[in-house]
Amino acid sequence: MKKFLIASSLIALTSVSWAQPQKPTYAYFEGINLSAGVAQNATTATTASSSTKANTSLGIAKLNYTFALAYPAKLGVSATVDLKNSKVSETENLTLNGPTEITIEPGVLLLSNSLLYAKLGTYSSRYESGTNPTRNLSGTSYGIGFKHYVYGQNFIQAEWTQRTADDNPAGLAGVKFKQSSAAVLVGFNF
């Protein structure tokens, strides 16, 4: 009986020594996560004499890696892809050209399962207009977002982003493009 109690005690102590602490809820934001959802893009093309504006509903996908900083701060790095071309007018489009945005997203925890963050980064697309020559566009993007974990590692996310293309004289000199995007996404943190 004595050997049985000693063996049982050793087994119990061994299993306790292997135990890992439970991951705190604020740590769910750390690491890699993938999200997808829908967005509404409002695109404006402005010249010296006129302005056109069009709205496009589209799908969006986002890959993010978030680093832990001093509590309650977080820092994310993201690549976002619009899954459909955005209309500028009936014959003009801003088409896909690799990732639409690459951003850095500094954030702060509001609760243990909610994160408010800013977006600062680059924007890329390609202007196409029927038989006219295409024009690659690049520029800046900035915005704000909110991410909330609803169950385990599953989250919902809402973002507003302003994208501005830098002046590119190739193709259509003097045309400036600006795009506002509002998106709602669902995702999972790995």
PDB file of N, CA, C and O in Angstrom, residues 86-158:
ATOM      1  N   SER A  86     -12.825  47.839 -57.938  1.00  0.00           N
ATOM      2  CA  SER A  86     -13.669  48.956 -57.510  1.00  0.00           C
ATOM      3  C   SER A  86     -13.968  49.839 -58.714  1.00  0.00           C
ATOM      4  O   SER A  86     -13.071  50.201 -59.466  1.00  0.00           O
ATOM      5  N   LYS A  87     -15.226  50.209 -58.875  1.00  0.00           N
ATOM      6  CA  LYS A  87     -15.627  51.077 -59.991  1.00  0.00           C
ATOM      7  C   LYS A  87     -15.261  52.527 -59.701  1.00  0.00           C
ATOM      8  O   LYS A  87     -15.382  52.991 -58.588  1.00  0.00           O
ATOM      9  N   VAL A  88     -14.820  53.228 -60.757  1.00  0.00           N
ATOM     10  CA  VAL A  88     -14.616  54.667 -60.701  1.00  0.00           C
ATOM     11  C   VAL A  88     -15.739  55.337 -61.495  1.00  0.00           C
ATOM     12  O   VAL A  88     -16.272  56.359 -61.100  1.00  0.00           O
ATOM     13  N   SER A  89     -16.102  54.732 -62.624  1.00  0.00           N
ATOM     14  CA  SER A  89     -17.240  55.150 -63.446  1.00  0.00           C
ATOM     15  C   SER A  89     -17.692  53.911 -64.218  1.00  0.00           C
ATOM     16  O   SER A  89     -17.218  52.811 -63.962  1.00  0.00           O
ATOM     17  N   GLU A  90     -18.594  54.093 -65.179  1.00  0.00           N
ATOM     18  CA  GLU A  90     -19.097  52.950 -65.952  1.00  0.00           C
ATOM     19  C   GLU A  90     -17.993  52.229 -66.728  1.00  0.00           C
ATOM     20  O   GLU A  90     -18.055  51.040 -66.940  1.00  0.00           O
ATOM     21  N   THR A  91     -16.975  52.954 -67.165  1.00  0.00           N
ATOM     22  CA  THR A  91     -15.911  52.350 -67.978  1.00  0.00           C
ATOM     23  C   THR A  91     -14.558  52.304 -67.274  1.00  0.00           C
ATOM     24  O   THR A  91     -13.604  51.772 -67.823  1.00  0.00           O
ATOM     25  N   GLU A  92     -14.457  52.863 -66.082  1.00  0.00           N
ATOM     26  CA  GLU A  92     -13.181  52.936 -65.375  1.00  0.00           C
ATOM     27  C   GLU A  92     -13.223  52.096 -64.098  1.00  0.00           C
ATOM     28  O   GLU A  92     -14.230  52.103 -63.391  1.00  0.00           O
ATOM     29  N   ASN A  93     -12.116  51.404 -63.821  1.00  0.00           N
ATOM     30  CA  ASN A  93     -12.011  50.564 -62.624  1.00  0.00           C
ATOM     31  C   ASN A  93     -10.656  50.720 -61.964  1.00  0.00           C
ATOM     32  O   ASN A  93      -9.665  50.995 -62.635  1.00  0.00           O
ATOM     33  N   LEU A  94     -10.624  50.517 -60.648  1.00  0.00           N
ATOM     34  CA  LEU A  94      -9.376  50.314 -59.928  1.00  0.00           C
ATOM     35  C   LEU A  94      -9.295  48.812 -59.684  1.00  0.00           C
ATOM     36  O   LEU A  94     -10.118  48.249 -58.970  1.00  0.00           O
ATOM     37  N   THR A  95      -8.328  48.150 -60.316  1.00  0.00           N
ATOM     38  CA  THR A  95      -8.252  46.689 -60.273  1.00  0.00           C
ATOM     39  C   THR A  95      -7.211  46.224 -59.272  1.00  0.00           C
ATOM     40  O   THR A  95      -6.380  46.993 -58.782  1.00  0.00           O
ATOM     41  N   LEU A  96      -7.258  44.919 -59.005  1.00  0.00           N
ATOM     42  CA  LEU A  96      -6.344  44.305 -58.048  1.00  0.00           C
ATOM     43  C   LEU A  96      -4.919  44.356 -58.574  1.00  0.00           C
ATOM     44  O   LEU A  96      -4.665  44.126 -59.739  1.00  0.00           O
ATOM     45  N   ASN A  97      -4.002  44.643 -57.665  1.00  0.00           N
ATOM     46  CA  ASN A  97      -2.584  44.723 -58.013  1.00  0.00           C
ATOM     47  C   ASN A  97      -1.791  44.228 -56.806  1.00  0.00           C
ATOM     48  O   ASN A  97      -1.117  44.994 -56.149  1.00  0.00           O
ATOM     49  N   GLY A  98      -1.899  42.946 -56.481  1.00  0.00           N
ATOM     50  CA  GLY A  98      -1.263  42.412 -55.273  1.00  0.00           C
ATOM     51  C   GLY A  98      -2.088  42.788 -54.061  1.00  0.00           C
ATOM     52  O   GLY A  98      -3.281  43.066 -54.168  1.00  0.00           O
ATOM     53  N   PRO A  99      -1.478  42.837 -52.884  1.00  0.00           N
ATOM     54  CA  PRO A  99      -2.236  43.279 -51.707  1.00  0.00           C
ATOM     55  C   PRO A  99      -2.684  44.732 -51.885  1.00  0.00           C
ATOM     56  O   PRO A  99      -1.906  45.567 -52.337  1.00  0.00           O
ATOM     57  N   THR A 100      -3.921  45.010 -51.565  1.00  0.00           N
ATOM     58  CA  THR A 100      -4.446  46.361 -51.678  1.00  0.00           C
ATOM     59  C   THR A 100      -3.790  47.279 -50.658  1.00  0.00           C
ATOM     60  O   THR A 100      -3.482  48.425 -50.952  1.00  0.00           O
ATOM     61  N   GLU A 101      -3.595  46.757 -49.436  1.00  0.00           N
ATOM     62  CA  GLU A 101      -2.976  47.544 -48.368  1.00  0.00           C
ATOM     63  C   GLU A 101      -1.972  46.688 -47.608  1.00  0.00           C
ATOM     64  O   GLU A 101      -2.200  45.497 -47.419  1.00  0.00           O
ATOM     65  N   ILE A 102      -0.903  47.310 -47.159  1.00  0.00           N
ATOM     66  CA  ILE A 102      -0.005  46.727 -46.163  1.00  0.00           C
ATOM     67  C   ILE A 102       0.099  47.782 -45.076  1.00  0.00           C
ATOM     68  O   ILE A 102       0.505  48.920 -45.342  1.00  0.00           O
ATOM     69  N   THR A 103      -0.321  47.420 -43.857  1.00  0.00           N
ATOM     70  CA  THR A 103      -0.434  48.412 -42.795  1.00  0.00           C
ATOM     71  C   THR A 103       0.226  47.953 -41.505  1.00  0.00           C
ATOM     72  O   THR A 103       0.374  46.766 -41.251  1.00  0.00           O
ATOM     73  N   ILE A 104       0.569  48.935 -40.698  1.00  0.00           N
ATOM     74  CA  ILE A 104       0.975  48.732 -39.309  1.00  0.00           C
ATOM     75  C   ILE A 104      -0.199  49.209 -38.477  1.00  0.00           C
ATOM     76  O   ILE A 104      -0.763  50.270 -38.746  1.00  0.00           O
ATOM     77  N   GLU A 105      -0.562  48.429 -37.455  1.00  0.00           N
ATOM     78  CA  GLU A 105      -1.773  48.719 -36.689  1.00  0.00           C
ATOM     79  C   GLU A 105      -1.489  48.766 -35.192  1.00  0.00           C
ATOM     80  O   GLU A 105      -1.642  47.765 -34.494  1.00  0.00           O
ATOM     81  N   PRO A 106      -1.080  49.923 -34.670  1.00  0.00           N
ATOM     82  CA  PRO A 106      -0.917  50.045 -33.222  1.00  0.00           C
ATOM     83  C   PRO A 106      -2.285  50.074 -32.549  1.00  0.00           C
ATOM     84  O   PRO A 106      -3.216  50.708 -33.047  1.00  0.00           O
ATOM     85  N   GLY A 107      -2.418  49.343 -31.436  1.00  0.00           N
ATOM     86  CA  GLY A 107      -3.712  49.263 -30.786  1.00  0.00           C
ATOM     87  C   GLY A 107      -3.620  49.237 -29.282  1.00  0.00           C
ATOM     88  O   GLY A 107      -2.540  49.094 -28.697  1.00  0.00           O
ATOM     89  N   VAL A 108      -4.776  49.356 -28.657  1.00  0.00           N
ATOM     90  CA  VAL A 108      -4.884  49.322 -27.203  1.00  0.00           C
ATOM     91  C   VAL A 108      -6.094  48.471 -26.825  1.00  0.00           C
ATOM     92  O   VAL A 108      -7.144  48.549 -27.469  1.00  0.00           O
ATOM     93  N   LEU A 109      -5.921  47.631 -25.793  1.00  0.00           N
ATOM     94  CA  LEU A 109      -7.027  46.809 -25.305  1.00  0.00           C
ATOM     95  C   LEU A 109      -8.007  47.694 -24.551  1.00  0.00           C
ATOM     96  O   LEU A 109      -7.616  48.458 -23.675  1.00  0.00           O
ATOM     97  N   LEU A 110      -9.287  47.579 -24.899  1.00  0.00           N
ATOM     98  CA  LEU A 110     -10.323  48.305 -24.171  1.00  0.00           C
ATOM     99  C   LEU A 110     -10.853  47.447 -23.029  1.00  0.00           C
ATOM    100  O   LEU A 110     -11.096  47.921 -21.941  1.00  0.00           O
ATOM    101  N   LEU A 111     -11.060  46.193 -23.317  1.00  0.00           N
ATOM    102  CA  LEU A 111     -11.441  45.171 -22.345  1.00  0.00           C
ATOM    103  C   LEU A 111     -10.505  44.009 -22.603  1.00  0.00           C
ATOM    104  O   LEU A 111      -9.685  44.055 -23.503  1.00  0.00           O
ATOM    105  N   SER A 112     -10.644  42.940 -21.871  1.00  0.00           N
ATOM    106  CA  SER A 112      -9.763  41.802 -22.119  1.00  0.00           C
ATOM    107  C   SER A 112     -10.040  41.158 -23.471  1.00  0.00           C
ATOM    108  O   SER A 112      -9.203  40.447 -23.996  1.00  0.00           O
ATOM    109  N   ASN A 113     -11.210  41.418 -24.083  1.00  0.00           N
ATOM    110  CA  ASN A 113     -11.524  40.799 -25.369  1.00  0.00           C
ATOM    111  C   ASN A 113     -11.881  41.807 -26.471  1.00  0.00           C
ATOM    112  O   ASN A 113     -12.475  41.444 -27.464  1.00  0.00           O
ATOM    113  N   SER A 114     -11.513  43.076 -26.322  1.00  0.00           N
ATOM    114  CA  SER A 114     -11.782  44.099 -27.334  1.00  0.00           C
ATOM    115  C   SER A 114     -10.535  44.936 -27.573  1.00  0.00           C
ATOM    116  O   SER A 114      -9.857  45.323 -26.630  1.00  0.00           O
ATOM    117  N   LEU A 115     -10.263  45.216 -28.851  1.00  0.00           N
ATOM    118  CA  LEU A 115      -9.072  45.955 -29.233  1.00  0.00           C
ATOM    119  C   LEU A 115      -9.452  47.099 -30.170  1.00  0.00           C
ATOM    120  O   LEU A 115     -10.158  46.889 -31.152  1.00  0.00           O
ATOM    121  N   LEU A 116      -9.005  48.298 -29.877  1.00  0.00           N
ATOM    122  CA  LEU A 116      -9.174  49.461 -30.738  1.00  0.00           C
ATOM    123  C   LEU A 116      -7.804  49.756 -31.344  1.00  0.00           C
ATOM    124  O   LEU A 116      -6.808  49.805 -30.621  1.00  0.00           O
ATOM    125  N   TYR A 117      -7.753  49.935 -32.678  1.00  0.00           N
ATOM    126  CA  TYR A 117      -6.457  50.137 -33.318  1.00  0.00           C
ATOM    127  C   TYR A 117      -6.542  51.157 -34.448  1.00  0.00           C
ATOM    128  O   TYR A 117      -7.599  51.406 -35.004  1.00  0.00           O
ATOM    129  N   ALA A 118      -5.394  51.730 -34.750  1.00  0.00           N
ATOM    130  CA  ALA A 118      -5.245  52.641 -35.882  1.00  0.00           C
ATOM    131  C   ALA A 118      -4.572  51.880 -37.011  1.00  0.00           C
ATOM    132  O   ALA A 118      -3.902  50.881 -36.772  1.00  0.00           O
ATOM    133  N   LYS A 119      -4.754  52.344 -38.248  1.00  0.00           N
ATOM    134  CA  LYS A 119      -4.130  51.725 -39.428  1.00  0.00           C
ATOM    135  C   LYS A 119      -3.309  52.777 -40.155  1.00  0.00           C
ATOM    136  O   LYS A 119      -3.825  53.838 -40.473  1.00  0.00           O
ATOM    137  N   LEU A 120      -2.046  52.464 -40.429  1.00  0.00           N
ATOM    138  CA  LEU A 120      -1.166  53.365 -41.170  1.00  0.00           C
ATOM    139  C   LEU A 120      -0.366  52.516 -42.140  1.00  0.00           C
ATOM    140  O   LEU A 120       0.279  51.548 -41.725  1.00  0.00           O
ATOM    141  N   GLY A 121      -0.407  52.857 -43.440  1.00  0.00           N
ATOM    142  CA  GLY A 121       0.343  52.025 -44.366  1.00  0.00           C
ATOM    143  C   GLY A 121       0.305  52.478 -45.805  1.00  0.00           C
ATOM    144  O   GLY A 121       0.097  53.656 -46.103  1.00  0.00           O
ATOM    145  N   THR A 122       0.501  51.515 -46.699  1.00  0.00           N
ATOM    146  CA  THR A 122       0.564  51.786 -48.127  1.00  0.00           C
ATOM    147  C   THR A 122      -0.668  51.228 -48.835  1.00  0.00           C
ATOM    148  O   THR A 122      -1.305  50.299 -48.354  1.00  0.00           O
ATOM    149  N   TYR A 123      -0.942  51.794 -50.006  1.00  0.00           N
ATOM    150  CA  TYR A 123      -2.085  51.406 -50.827  1.00  0.00           C
ATOM    151  C   TYR A 123      -1.592  51.155 -52.244  1.00  0.00           C
ATOM    152  O   TYR A 123      -0.710  51.858 -52.730  1.00  0.00           O
ATOM    153  N   SER A 124      -2.158  50.143 -52.919  1.00  0.00           N
ATOM    154  CA  SER A 124      -1.736  49.821 -54.275  1.00  0.00           C
ATOM    155  C   SER A 124      -2.926  49.323 -55.093  1.00  0.00           C
ATOM    156  O   SER A 124      -3.736  48.528 -54.595  1.00  0.00           O
ATOM    157  N   SER A 125      -3.047  49.791 -56.331  1.00  0.00           N
ATOM    158  CA  SER A 125      -4.060  49.288 -57.267  1.00  0.00           C
ATOM    159  C   SER A 125      -3.606  49.641 -58.682  1.00  0.00           C
ATOM    160  O   SER A 125      -2.553  50.228 -58.881  1.00  0.00           O
ATOM    161  N   ARG A 126      -4.438  49.309 -59.651  1.00  0.00           N
ATOM    162  CA  ARG A 126      -4.135  49.618 -61.051  1.00  0.00           C
ATOM    163  C   ARG A 126      -5.378  50.227 -61.689  1.00  0.00           C
ATOM    164  O   ARG A 126      -6.465  49.673 -61.597  1.00  0.00           O
ATOM    165  N   TYR A 127      -5.204  51.367 -62.358  1.00  0.00           N
ATOM    166  CA  TYR A 127      -6.311  52.042 -63.038  1.00  0.00           C
ATOM    167  C   TYR A 127      -6.463  51.447 -64.436  1.00  0.00           C
ATOM    168  O   TYR A 127      -5.492  51.315 -65.171  1.00  0.00           O
ATOM    169  N   GLU A 128      -7.694  51.066 -64.794  1.00  0.00           N
ATOM    170  CA  GLU A 128      -7.995  50.547 -66.130  1.00  0.00           C
ATOM    171  C   GLU A 128      -9.228  51.250 -66.662  1.00  0.00           C
ATOM    172  O   GLU A 128     -10.206  51.444 -65.939  1.00  0.00           O
ATOM    173  N   SER A 129      -9.176  51.585 -67.959  1.00  0.00           N
ATOM    174  CA  SER A 129     -10.289  52.261 -68.604  1.00  0.00           C
ATOM    175  C   SER A 129     -10.431  51.767 -70.037  1.00  0.00           C
ATOM    176  O   SER A 129      -9.805  52.310 -70.948  1.00  0.00           O
ATOM    177  N   GLY A 130     -11.239  50.729 -70.230  1.00  0.00           N
ATOM    178  CA  GLY A 130     -11.501  50.216 -71.570  1.00  0.00           C
ATOM    179  C   GLY A 130     -10.241  49.913 -72.345  1.00  0.00           C
ATOM    180  O   GLY A 130      -9.401  49.138 -71.928  1.00  0.00           O
ATOM    181  N   THR A 131     -10.063  50.583 -73.494  1.00  0.00           N
ATOM    182  CA  THR A 131      -8.894  50.347 -74.339  1.00  0.00           C
ATOM    183  C   THR A 131      -7.740  51.305 -74.039  1.00  0.00           C
ATOM    184  O   THR A 131      -6.676  51.191 -74.633  1.00  0.00           O
ATOM    185  N   ASN A 132      -7.930  52.243 -73.122  1.00  0.00           N
ATOM    186  CA  ASN A 132      -6.855  53.168 -72.752  1.00  0.00           C
ATOM    187  C   ASN A 132      -5.755  52.426 -72.000  1.00  0.00           C
ATOM    188  O   ASN A 132      -5.984  51.358 -71.434  1.00  0.00           O
ATOM    189  N   PRO A 133      -4.551  52.986 -71.948  1.00  0.00           N
ATOM    190  CA  PRO A 133      -3.464  52.325 -71.217  1.00  0.00           C
ATOM    191  C   PRO A 133      -3.757  52.258 -69.723  1.00  0.00           C
ATOM    192  O   PRO A 133      -4.436  53.128 -69.165  1.00  0.00           O
ATOM    193  N   THR A 134      -3.243  51.202 -69.070  1.00  0.00           N
ATOM    194  CA  THR A 134      -3.408  51.074 -67.625  1.00  0.00           C
ATOM    195  C   THR A 134      -2.366  51.923 -66.914  1.00  0.00           C
ATOM    196  O   THR A 134      -1.386  52.362 -67.499  1.00  0.00           O
ATOM    197  N   ARG A 135      -2.596  52.128 -65.640  1.00  0.00           N
ATOM    198  CA  ARG A 135      -1.707  52.960 -64.837  1.00  0.00           C
ATOM    199  C   ARG A 135      -1.638  52.383 -63.430  1.00  0.00           C
ATOM    200  O   ARG A 135      -2.659  52.237 -62.759  1.00  0.00           O
ATOM    201  N   ASN A 136      -0.449  52.011 -62.978  1.00  0.00           N
ATOM    202  CA  ASN A 136      -0.284  51.515 -61.612  1.00  0.00           C
ATOM    203  C   ASN A 136      -0.362  52.675 -60.642  1.00  0.00           C
ATOM    204  O   ASN A 136       0.231  53.733 -60.875  1.00  0.00           O
ATOM    205  N   LEU A 137      -1.086  52.477 -59.560  1.00  0.00           N
ATOM    206  CA  LEU A 137      -1.238  53.500 -58.536  1.00  0.00           C
ATOM    207  C   LEU A 137      -0.659  52.992 -57.226  1.00  0.00           C
ATOM    208  O   LEU A 137      -0.794  51.809 -56.897  1.00  0.00           O
ATOM    209  N   SER A 138      -0.048  53.876 -56.492  1.00  0.00           N
ATOM    210  CA  SER A 138       0.392  53.566 -55.138  1.00  0.00           C
ATOM    211  C   SER A 138       0.177  54.814 -54.304  1.00  0.00           C
ATOM    212  O   SER A 138       0.101  55.917 -54.833  1.00  0.00           O
ATOM    213  N   GLY A 139       0.064  54.613 -53.015  1.00  0.00           N
ATOM    214  CA  GLY A 139      -0.189  55.761 -52.151  1.00  0.00           C
ATOM    215  C   GLY A 139      -0.213  55.350 -50.700  1.00  0.00           C
ATOM    216  O   GLY A 139       0.437  54.376 -50.306  1.00  0.00           O
ATOM    217  N   THR A 140      -0.970  56.074 -49.926  1.00  0.00           N
ATOM    218  CA  THR A 140      -1.041  55.844 -48.488  1.00  0.00           C
ATOM    219  C   THR A 140      -2.449  55.445 -48.073  1.00  0.00           C
ATOM    220  O   THR A 140      -3.422  55.733 -48.763  1.00  0.00           O
ATOM    221  N   SER A 141      -2.522  54.776 -46.932  1.00  0.00           N
ATOM    222  CA  SER A 141      -3.822  54.454 -46.338  1.00  0.00           C
ATOM    223  C   SER A 141      -3.726  54.685 -44.833  1.00  0.00           C
ATOM    224  O   SER A 141      -2.671  54.518 -44.232  1.00  0.00           O
ATOM    225  N   TYR A 142      -4.835  55.106 -44.277  1.00  0.00           N
ATOM    226  CA  TYR A 142      -4.925  55.275 -42.830  1.00  0.00           C
ATOM    227  C   TYR A 142      -6.363  55.014 -42.428  1.00  0.00           C
ATOM    228  O   TYR A 142      -7.284  55.080 -43.246  1.00  0.00           O
ATOM    229  N   GLY A 143      -6.563  54.668 -41.175  1.00  0.00           N
ATOM    230  CA  GLY A 143      -7.922  54.388 -40.722  1.00  0.00           C
ATOM    231  C   GLY A 143      -7.953  53.978 -39.277  1.00  0.00           C
ATOM    232  O   GLY A 143      -6.983  54.130 -38.524  1.00  0.00           O
ATOM    233  N   ILE A 144      -9.096  53.411 -38.907  1.00  0.00           N
ATOM    234  CA  ILE A 144      -9.330  52.978 -37.540  1.00  0.00           C
ATOM    235  C   ILE A 144     -10.101  51.667 -37.577  1.00  0.00           C
ATOM    236  O   ILE A 144     -10.863  51.415 -38.519  1.00  0.00           O
ATOM    237  N   GLY A 145      -9.899  50.827 -36.580  1.00  0.00           N
ATOM    238  CA  GLY A 145     -10.593  49.547 -36.535  1.00  0.00           C
ATOM    239  C   GLY A 145     -10.904  49.120 -35.118  1.00  0.00           C
ATOM    240  O   GLY A 145     -10.348  49.636 -34.149  1.00  0.00           O
ATOM    241  N   PHE A 146     -11.806  48.153 -35.019  1.00  0.00           N
ATOM    242  CA  PHE A 146     -12.224  47.599 -33.737  1.00  0.00           C
ATOM    243  C   PHE A 146     -12.354  46.094 -33.906  1.00  0.00           C
ATOM    244  O   PHE A 146     -12.983  45.630 -34.861  1.00  0.00           O
ATOM    245  N   LYS A 147     -11.758  45.333 -33.010  1.00  0.00           N
ATOM    246  CA  LYS A 147     -11.804  43.877 -33.059  1.00  0.00           C
ATOM    247  C   LYS A 147     -12.332  43.373 -31.721  1.00  0.00           C
ATOM    248  O   LYS A 147     -11.876  43.814 -30.660  1.00  0.00           O
ATOM    249  N   HIS A 148     -13.295  42.445 -31.762  1.00  0.00           N
ATOM    250  CA  HIS A 148     -13.906  41.920 -30.537  1.00  0.00           C
ATOM    251  C   HIS A 148     -14.005  40.396 -30.624  1.00  0.00           C
ATOM    252  O   HIS A 148     -14.576  39.864 -31.582  1.00  0.00           O
ATOM    253  N   TYR A 149     -13.435  39.720 -29.642  1.00  0.00           N
ATOM    254  CA  TYR A 149     -13.520  38.258 -29.586  1.00  0.00           C
ATOM    255  C   TYR A 149     -14.869  37.865 -29.001  1.00  0.00           C
ATOM    256  O   TYR A 149     -15.244  38.313 -27.921  1.00  0.00           O
ATOM    257  N   VAL A 150     -15.597  37.032 -29.749  1.00  0.00           N
ATOM    258  CA  VAL A 150     -16.938  36.646 -29.322  1.00  0.00           C
ATOM    259  C   VAL A 150     -16.980  35.262 -28.700  1.00  0.00           C
ATOM    260  O   VAL A 150     -17.812  34.992 -27.846  1.00  0.00           O
ATOM    261  N   TYR A 151     -16.088  34.361 -29.137  1.00  0.00           N
ATOM    262  CA  TYR A 151     -16.072  33.017 -28.573  1.00  0.00           C
ATOM    263  C   TYR A 151     -14.700  32.403 -28.828  1.00  0.00           C
ATOM    264  O   TYR A 151     -14.305  32.250 -29.994  1.00  0.00           O
ATOM    265  N   GLY A 152     -13.983  32.085 -27.768  1.00  0.00           N
ATOM    266  CA  GLY A 152     -12.671  31.476 -27.926  1.00  0.00           C
ATOM    267  C   GLY A 152     -11.763  32.349 -28.771  1.00  0.00           C
ATOM    268  O   GLY A 152     -11.532  33.509 -28.453  1.00  0.00           O
ATOM    269  N   GLN A 153     -11.286  31.823 -29.890  1.00  0.00           N
ATOM    270  CA  GLN A 153     -10.371  32.556 -30.756  1.00  0.00           C
ATOM    271  C   GLN A 153     -11.070  33.142 -31.984  1.00  0.00           C
ATOM    272  O   GLN A 153     -10.418  33.573 -32.918  1.00  0.00           O
ATOM    273  N   ASN A 154     -12.398  33.163 -31.992  1.00  0.00           N
ATOM    274  CA  ASN A 154     -13.192  33.731 -33.089  1.00  0.00           C
ATOM    275  C   ASN A 154     -13.519  35.184 -32.780  1.00  0.00           C
ATOM    276  O   ASN A 154     -13.892  35.519 -31.657  1.00  0.00           O
ATOM    277  N   PHE A 155     -13.414  36.041 -33.791  1.00  0.00           N
ATOM    278  CA  PHE A 155     -13.658  37.461 -33.560  1.00  0.00           C
ATOM    279  C   PHE A 155     -14.452  38.072 -34.707  1.00  0.00           C
ATOM    280  O   PHE A 155     -14.541  37.523 -35.797  1.00  0.00           O
ATOM    281  N   ILE A 156     -15.041  39.232 -34.409  1.00  0.00           N
ATOM    282  CA  ILE A 156     -15.638  40.095 -35.430  1.00  0.00           C
ATOM    283  C   ILE A 156     -14.811  41.379 -35.446  1.00  0.00           C
ATOM    284  O   ILE A 156     -14.186  41.745 -34.452  1.00  0.00           O
ATOM    285  N   GLN A 157     -14.814  42.042 -36.589  1.00  0.00           N
ATOM    286  CA  GLN A 157     -13.940  43.190 -36.779  1.00  0.00           C
ATOM    287  C   GLN A 157     -14.648  44.202 -37.661  1.00  0.00           C
ATOM    288  O   GLN A 157     -15.310  43.838 -38.627  1.00  0.00           O
ATOM    289  N   ALA A 158     -14.494  45.479 -37.349  1.00  0.00           N
ATOM    290  CA  ALA A 158     -15.028  46.555 -38.184  1.00  0.00           C
ATOM    291  C   ALA A 158     -13.900  47.550 -38.435  1.00  0.00           C
ATOM    292  O   ALA A 158     -13.129  47.861 -37.519  1.00  0.00           O
TER     293      ALA A 158
END
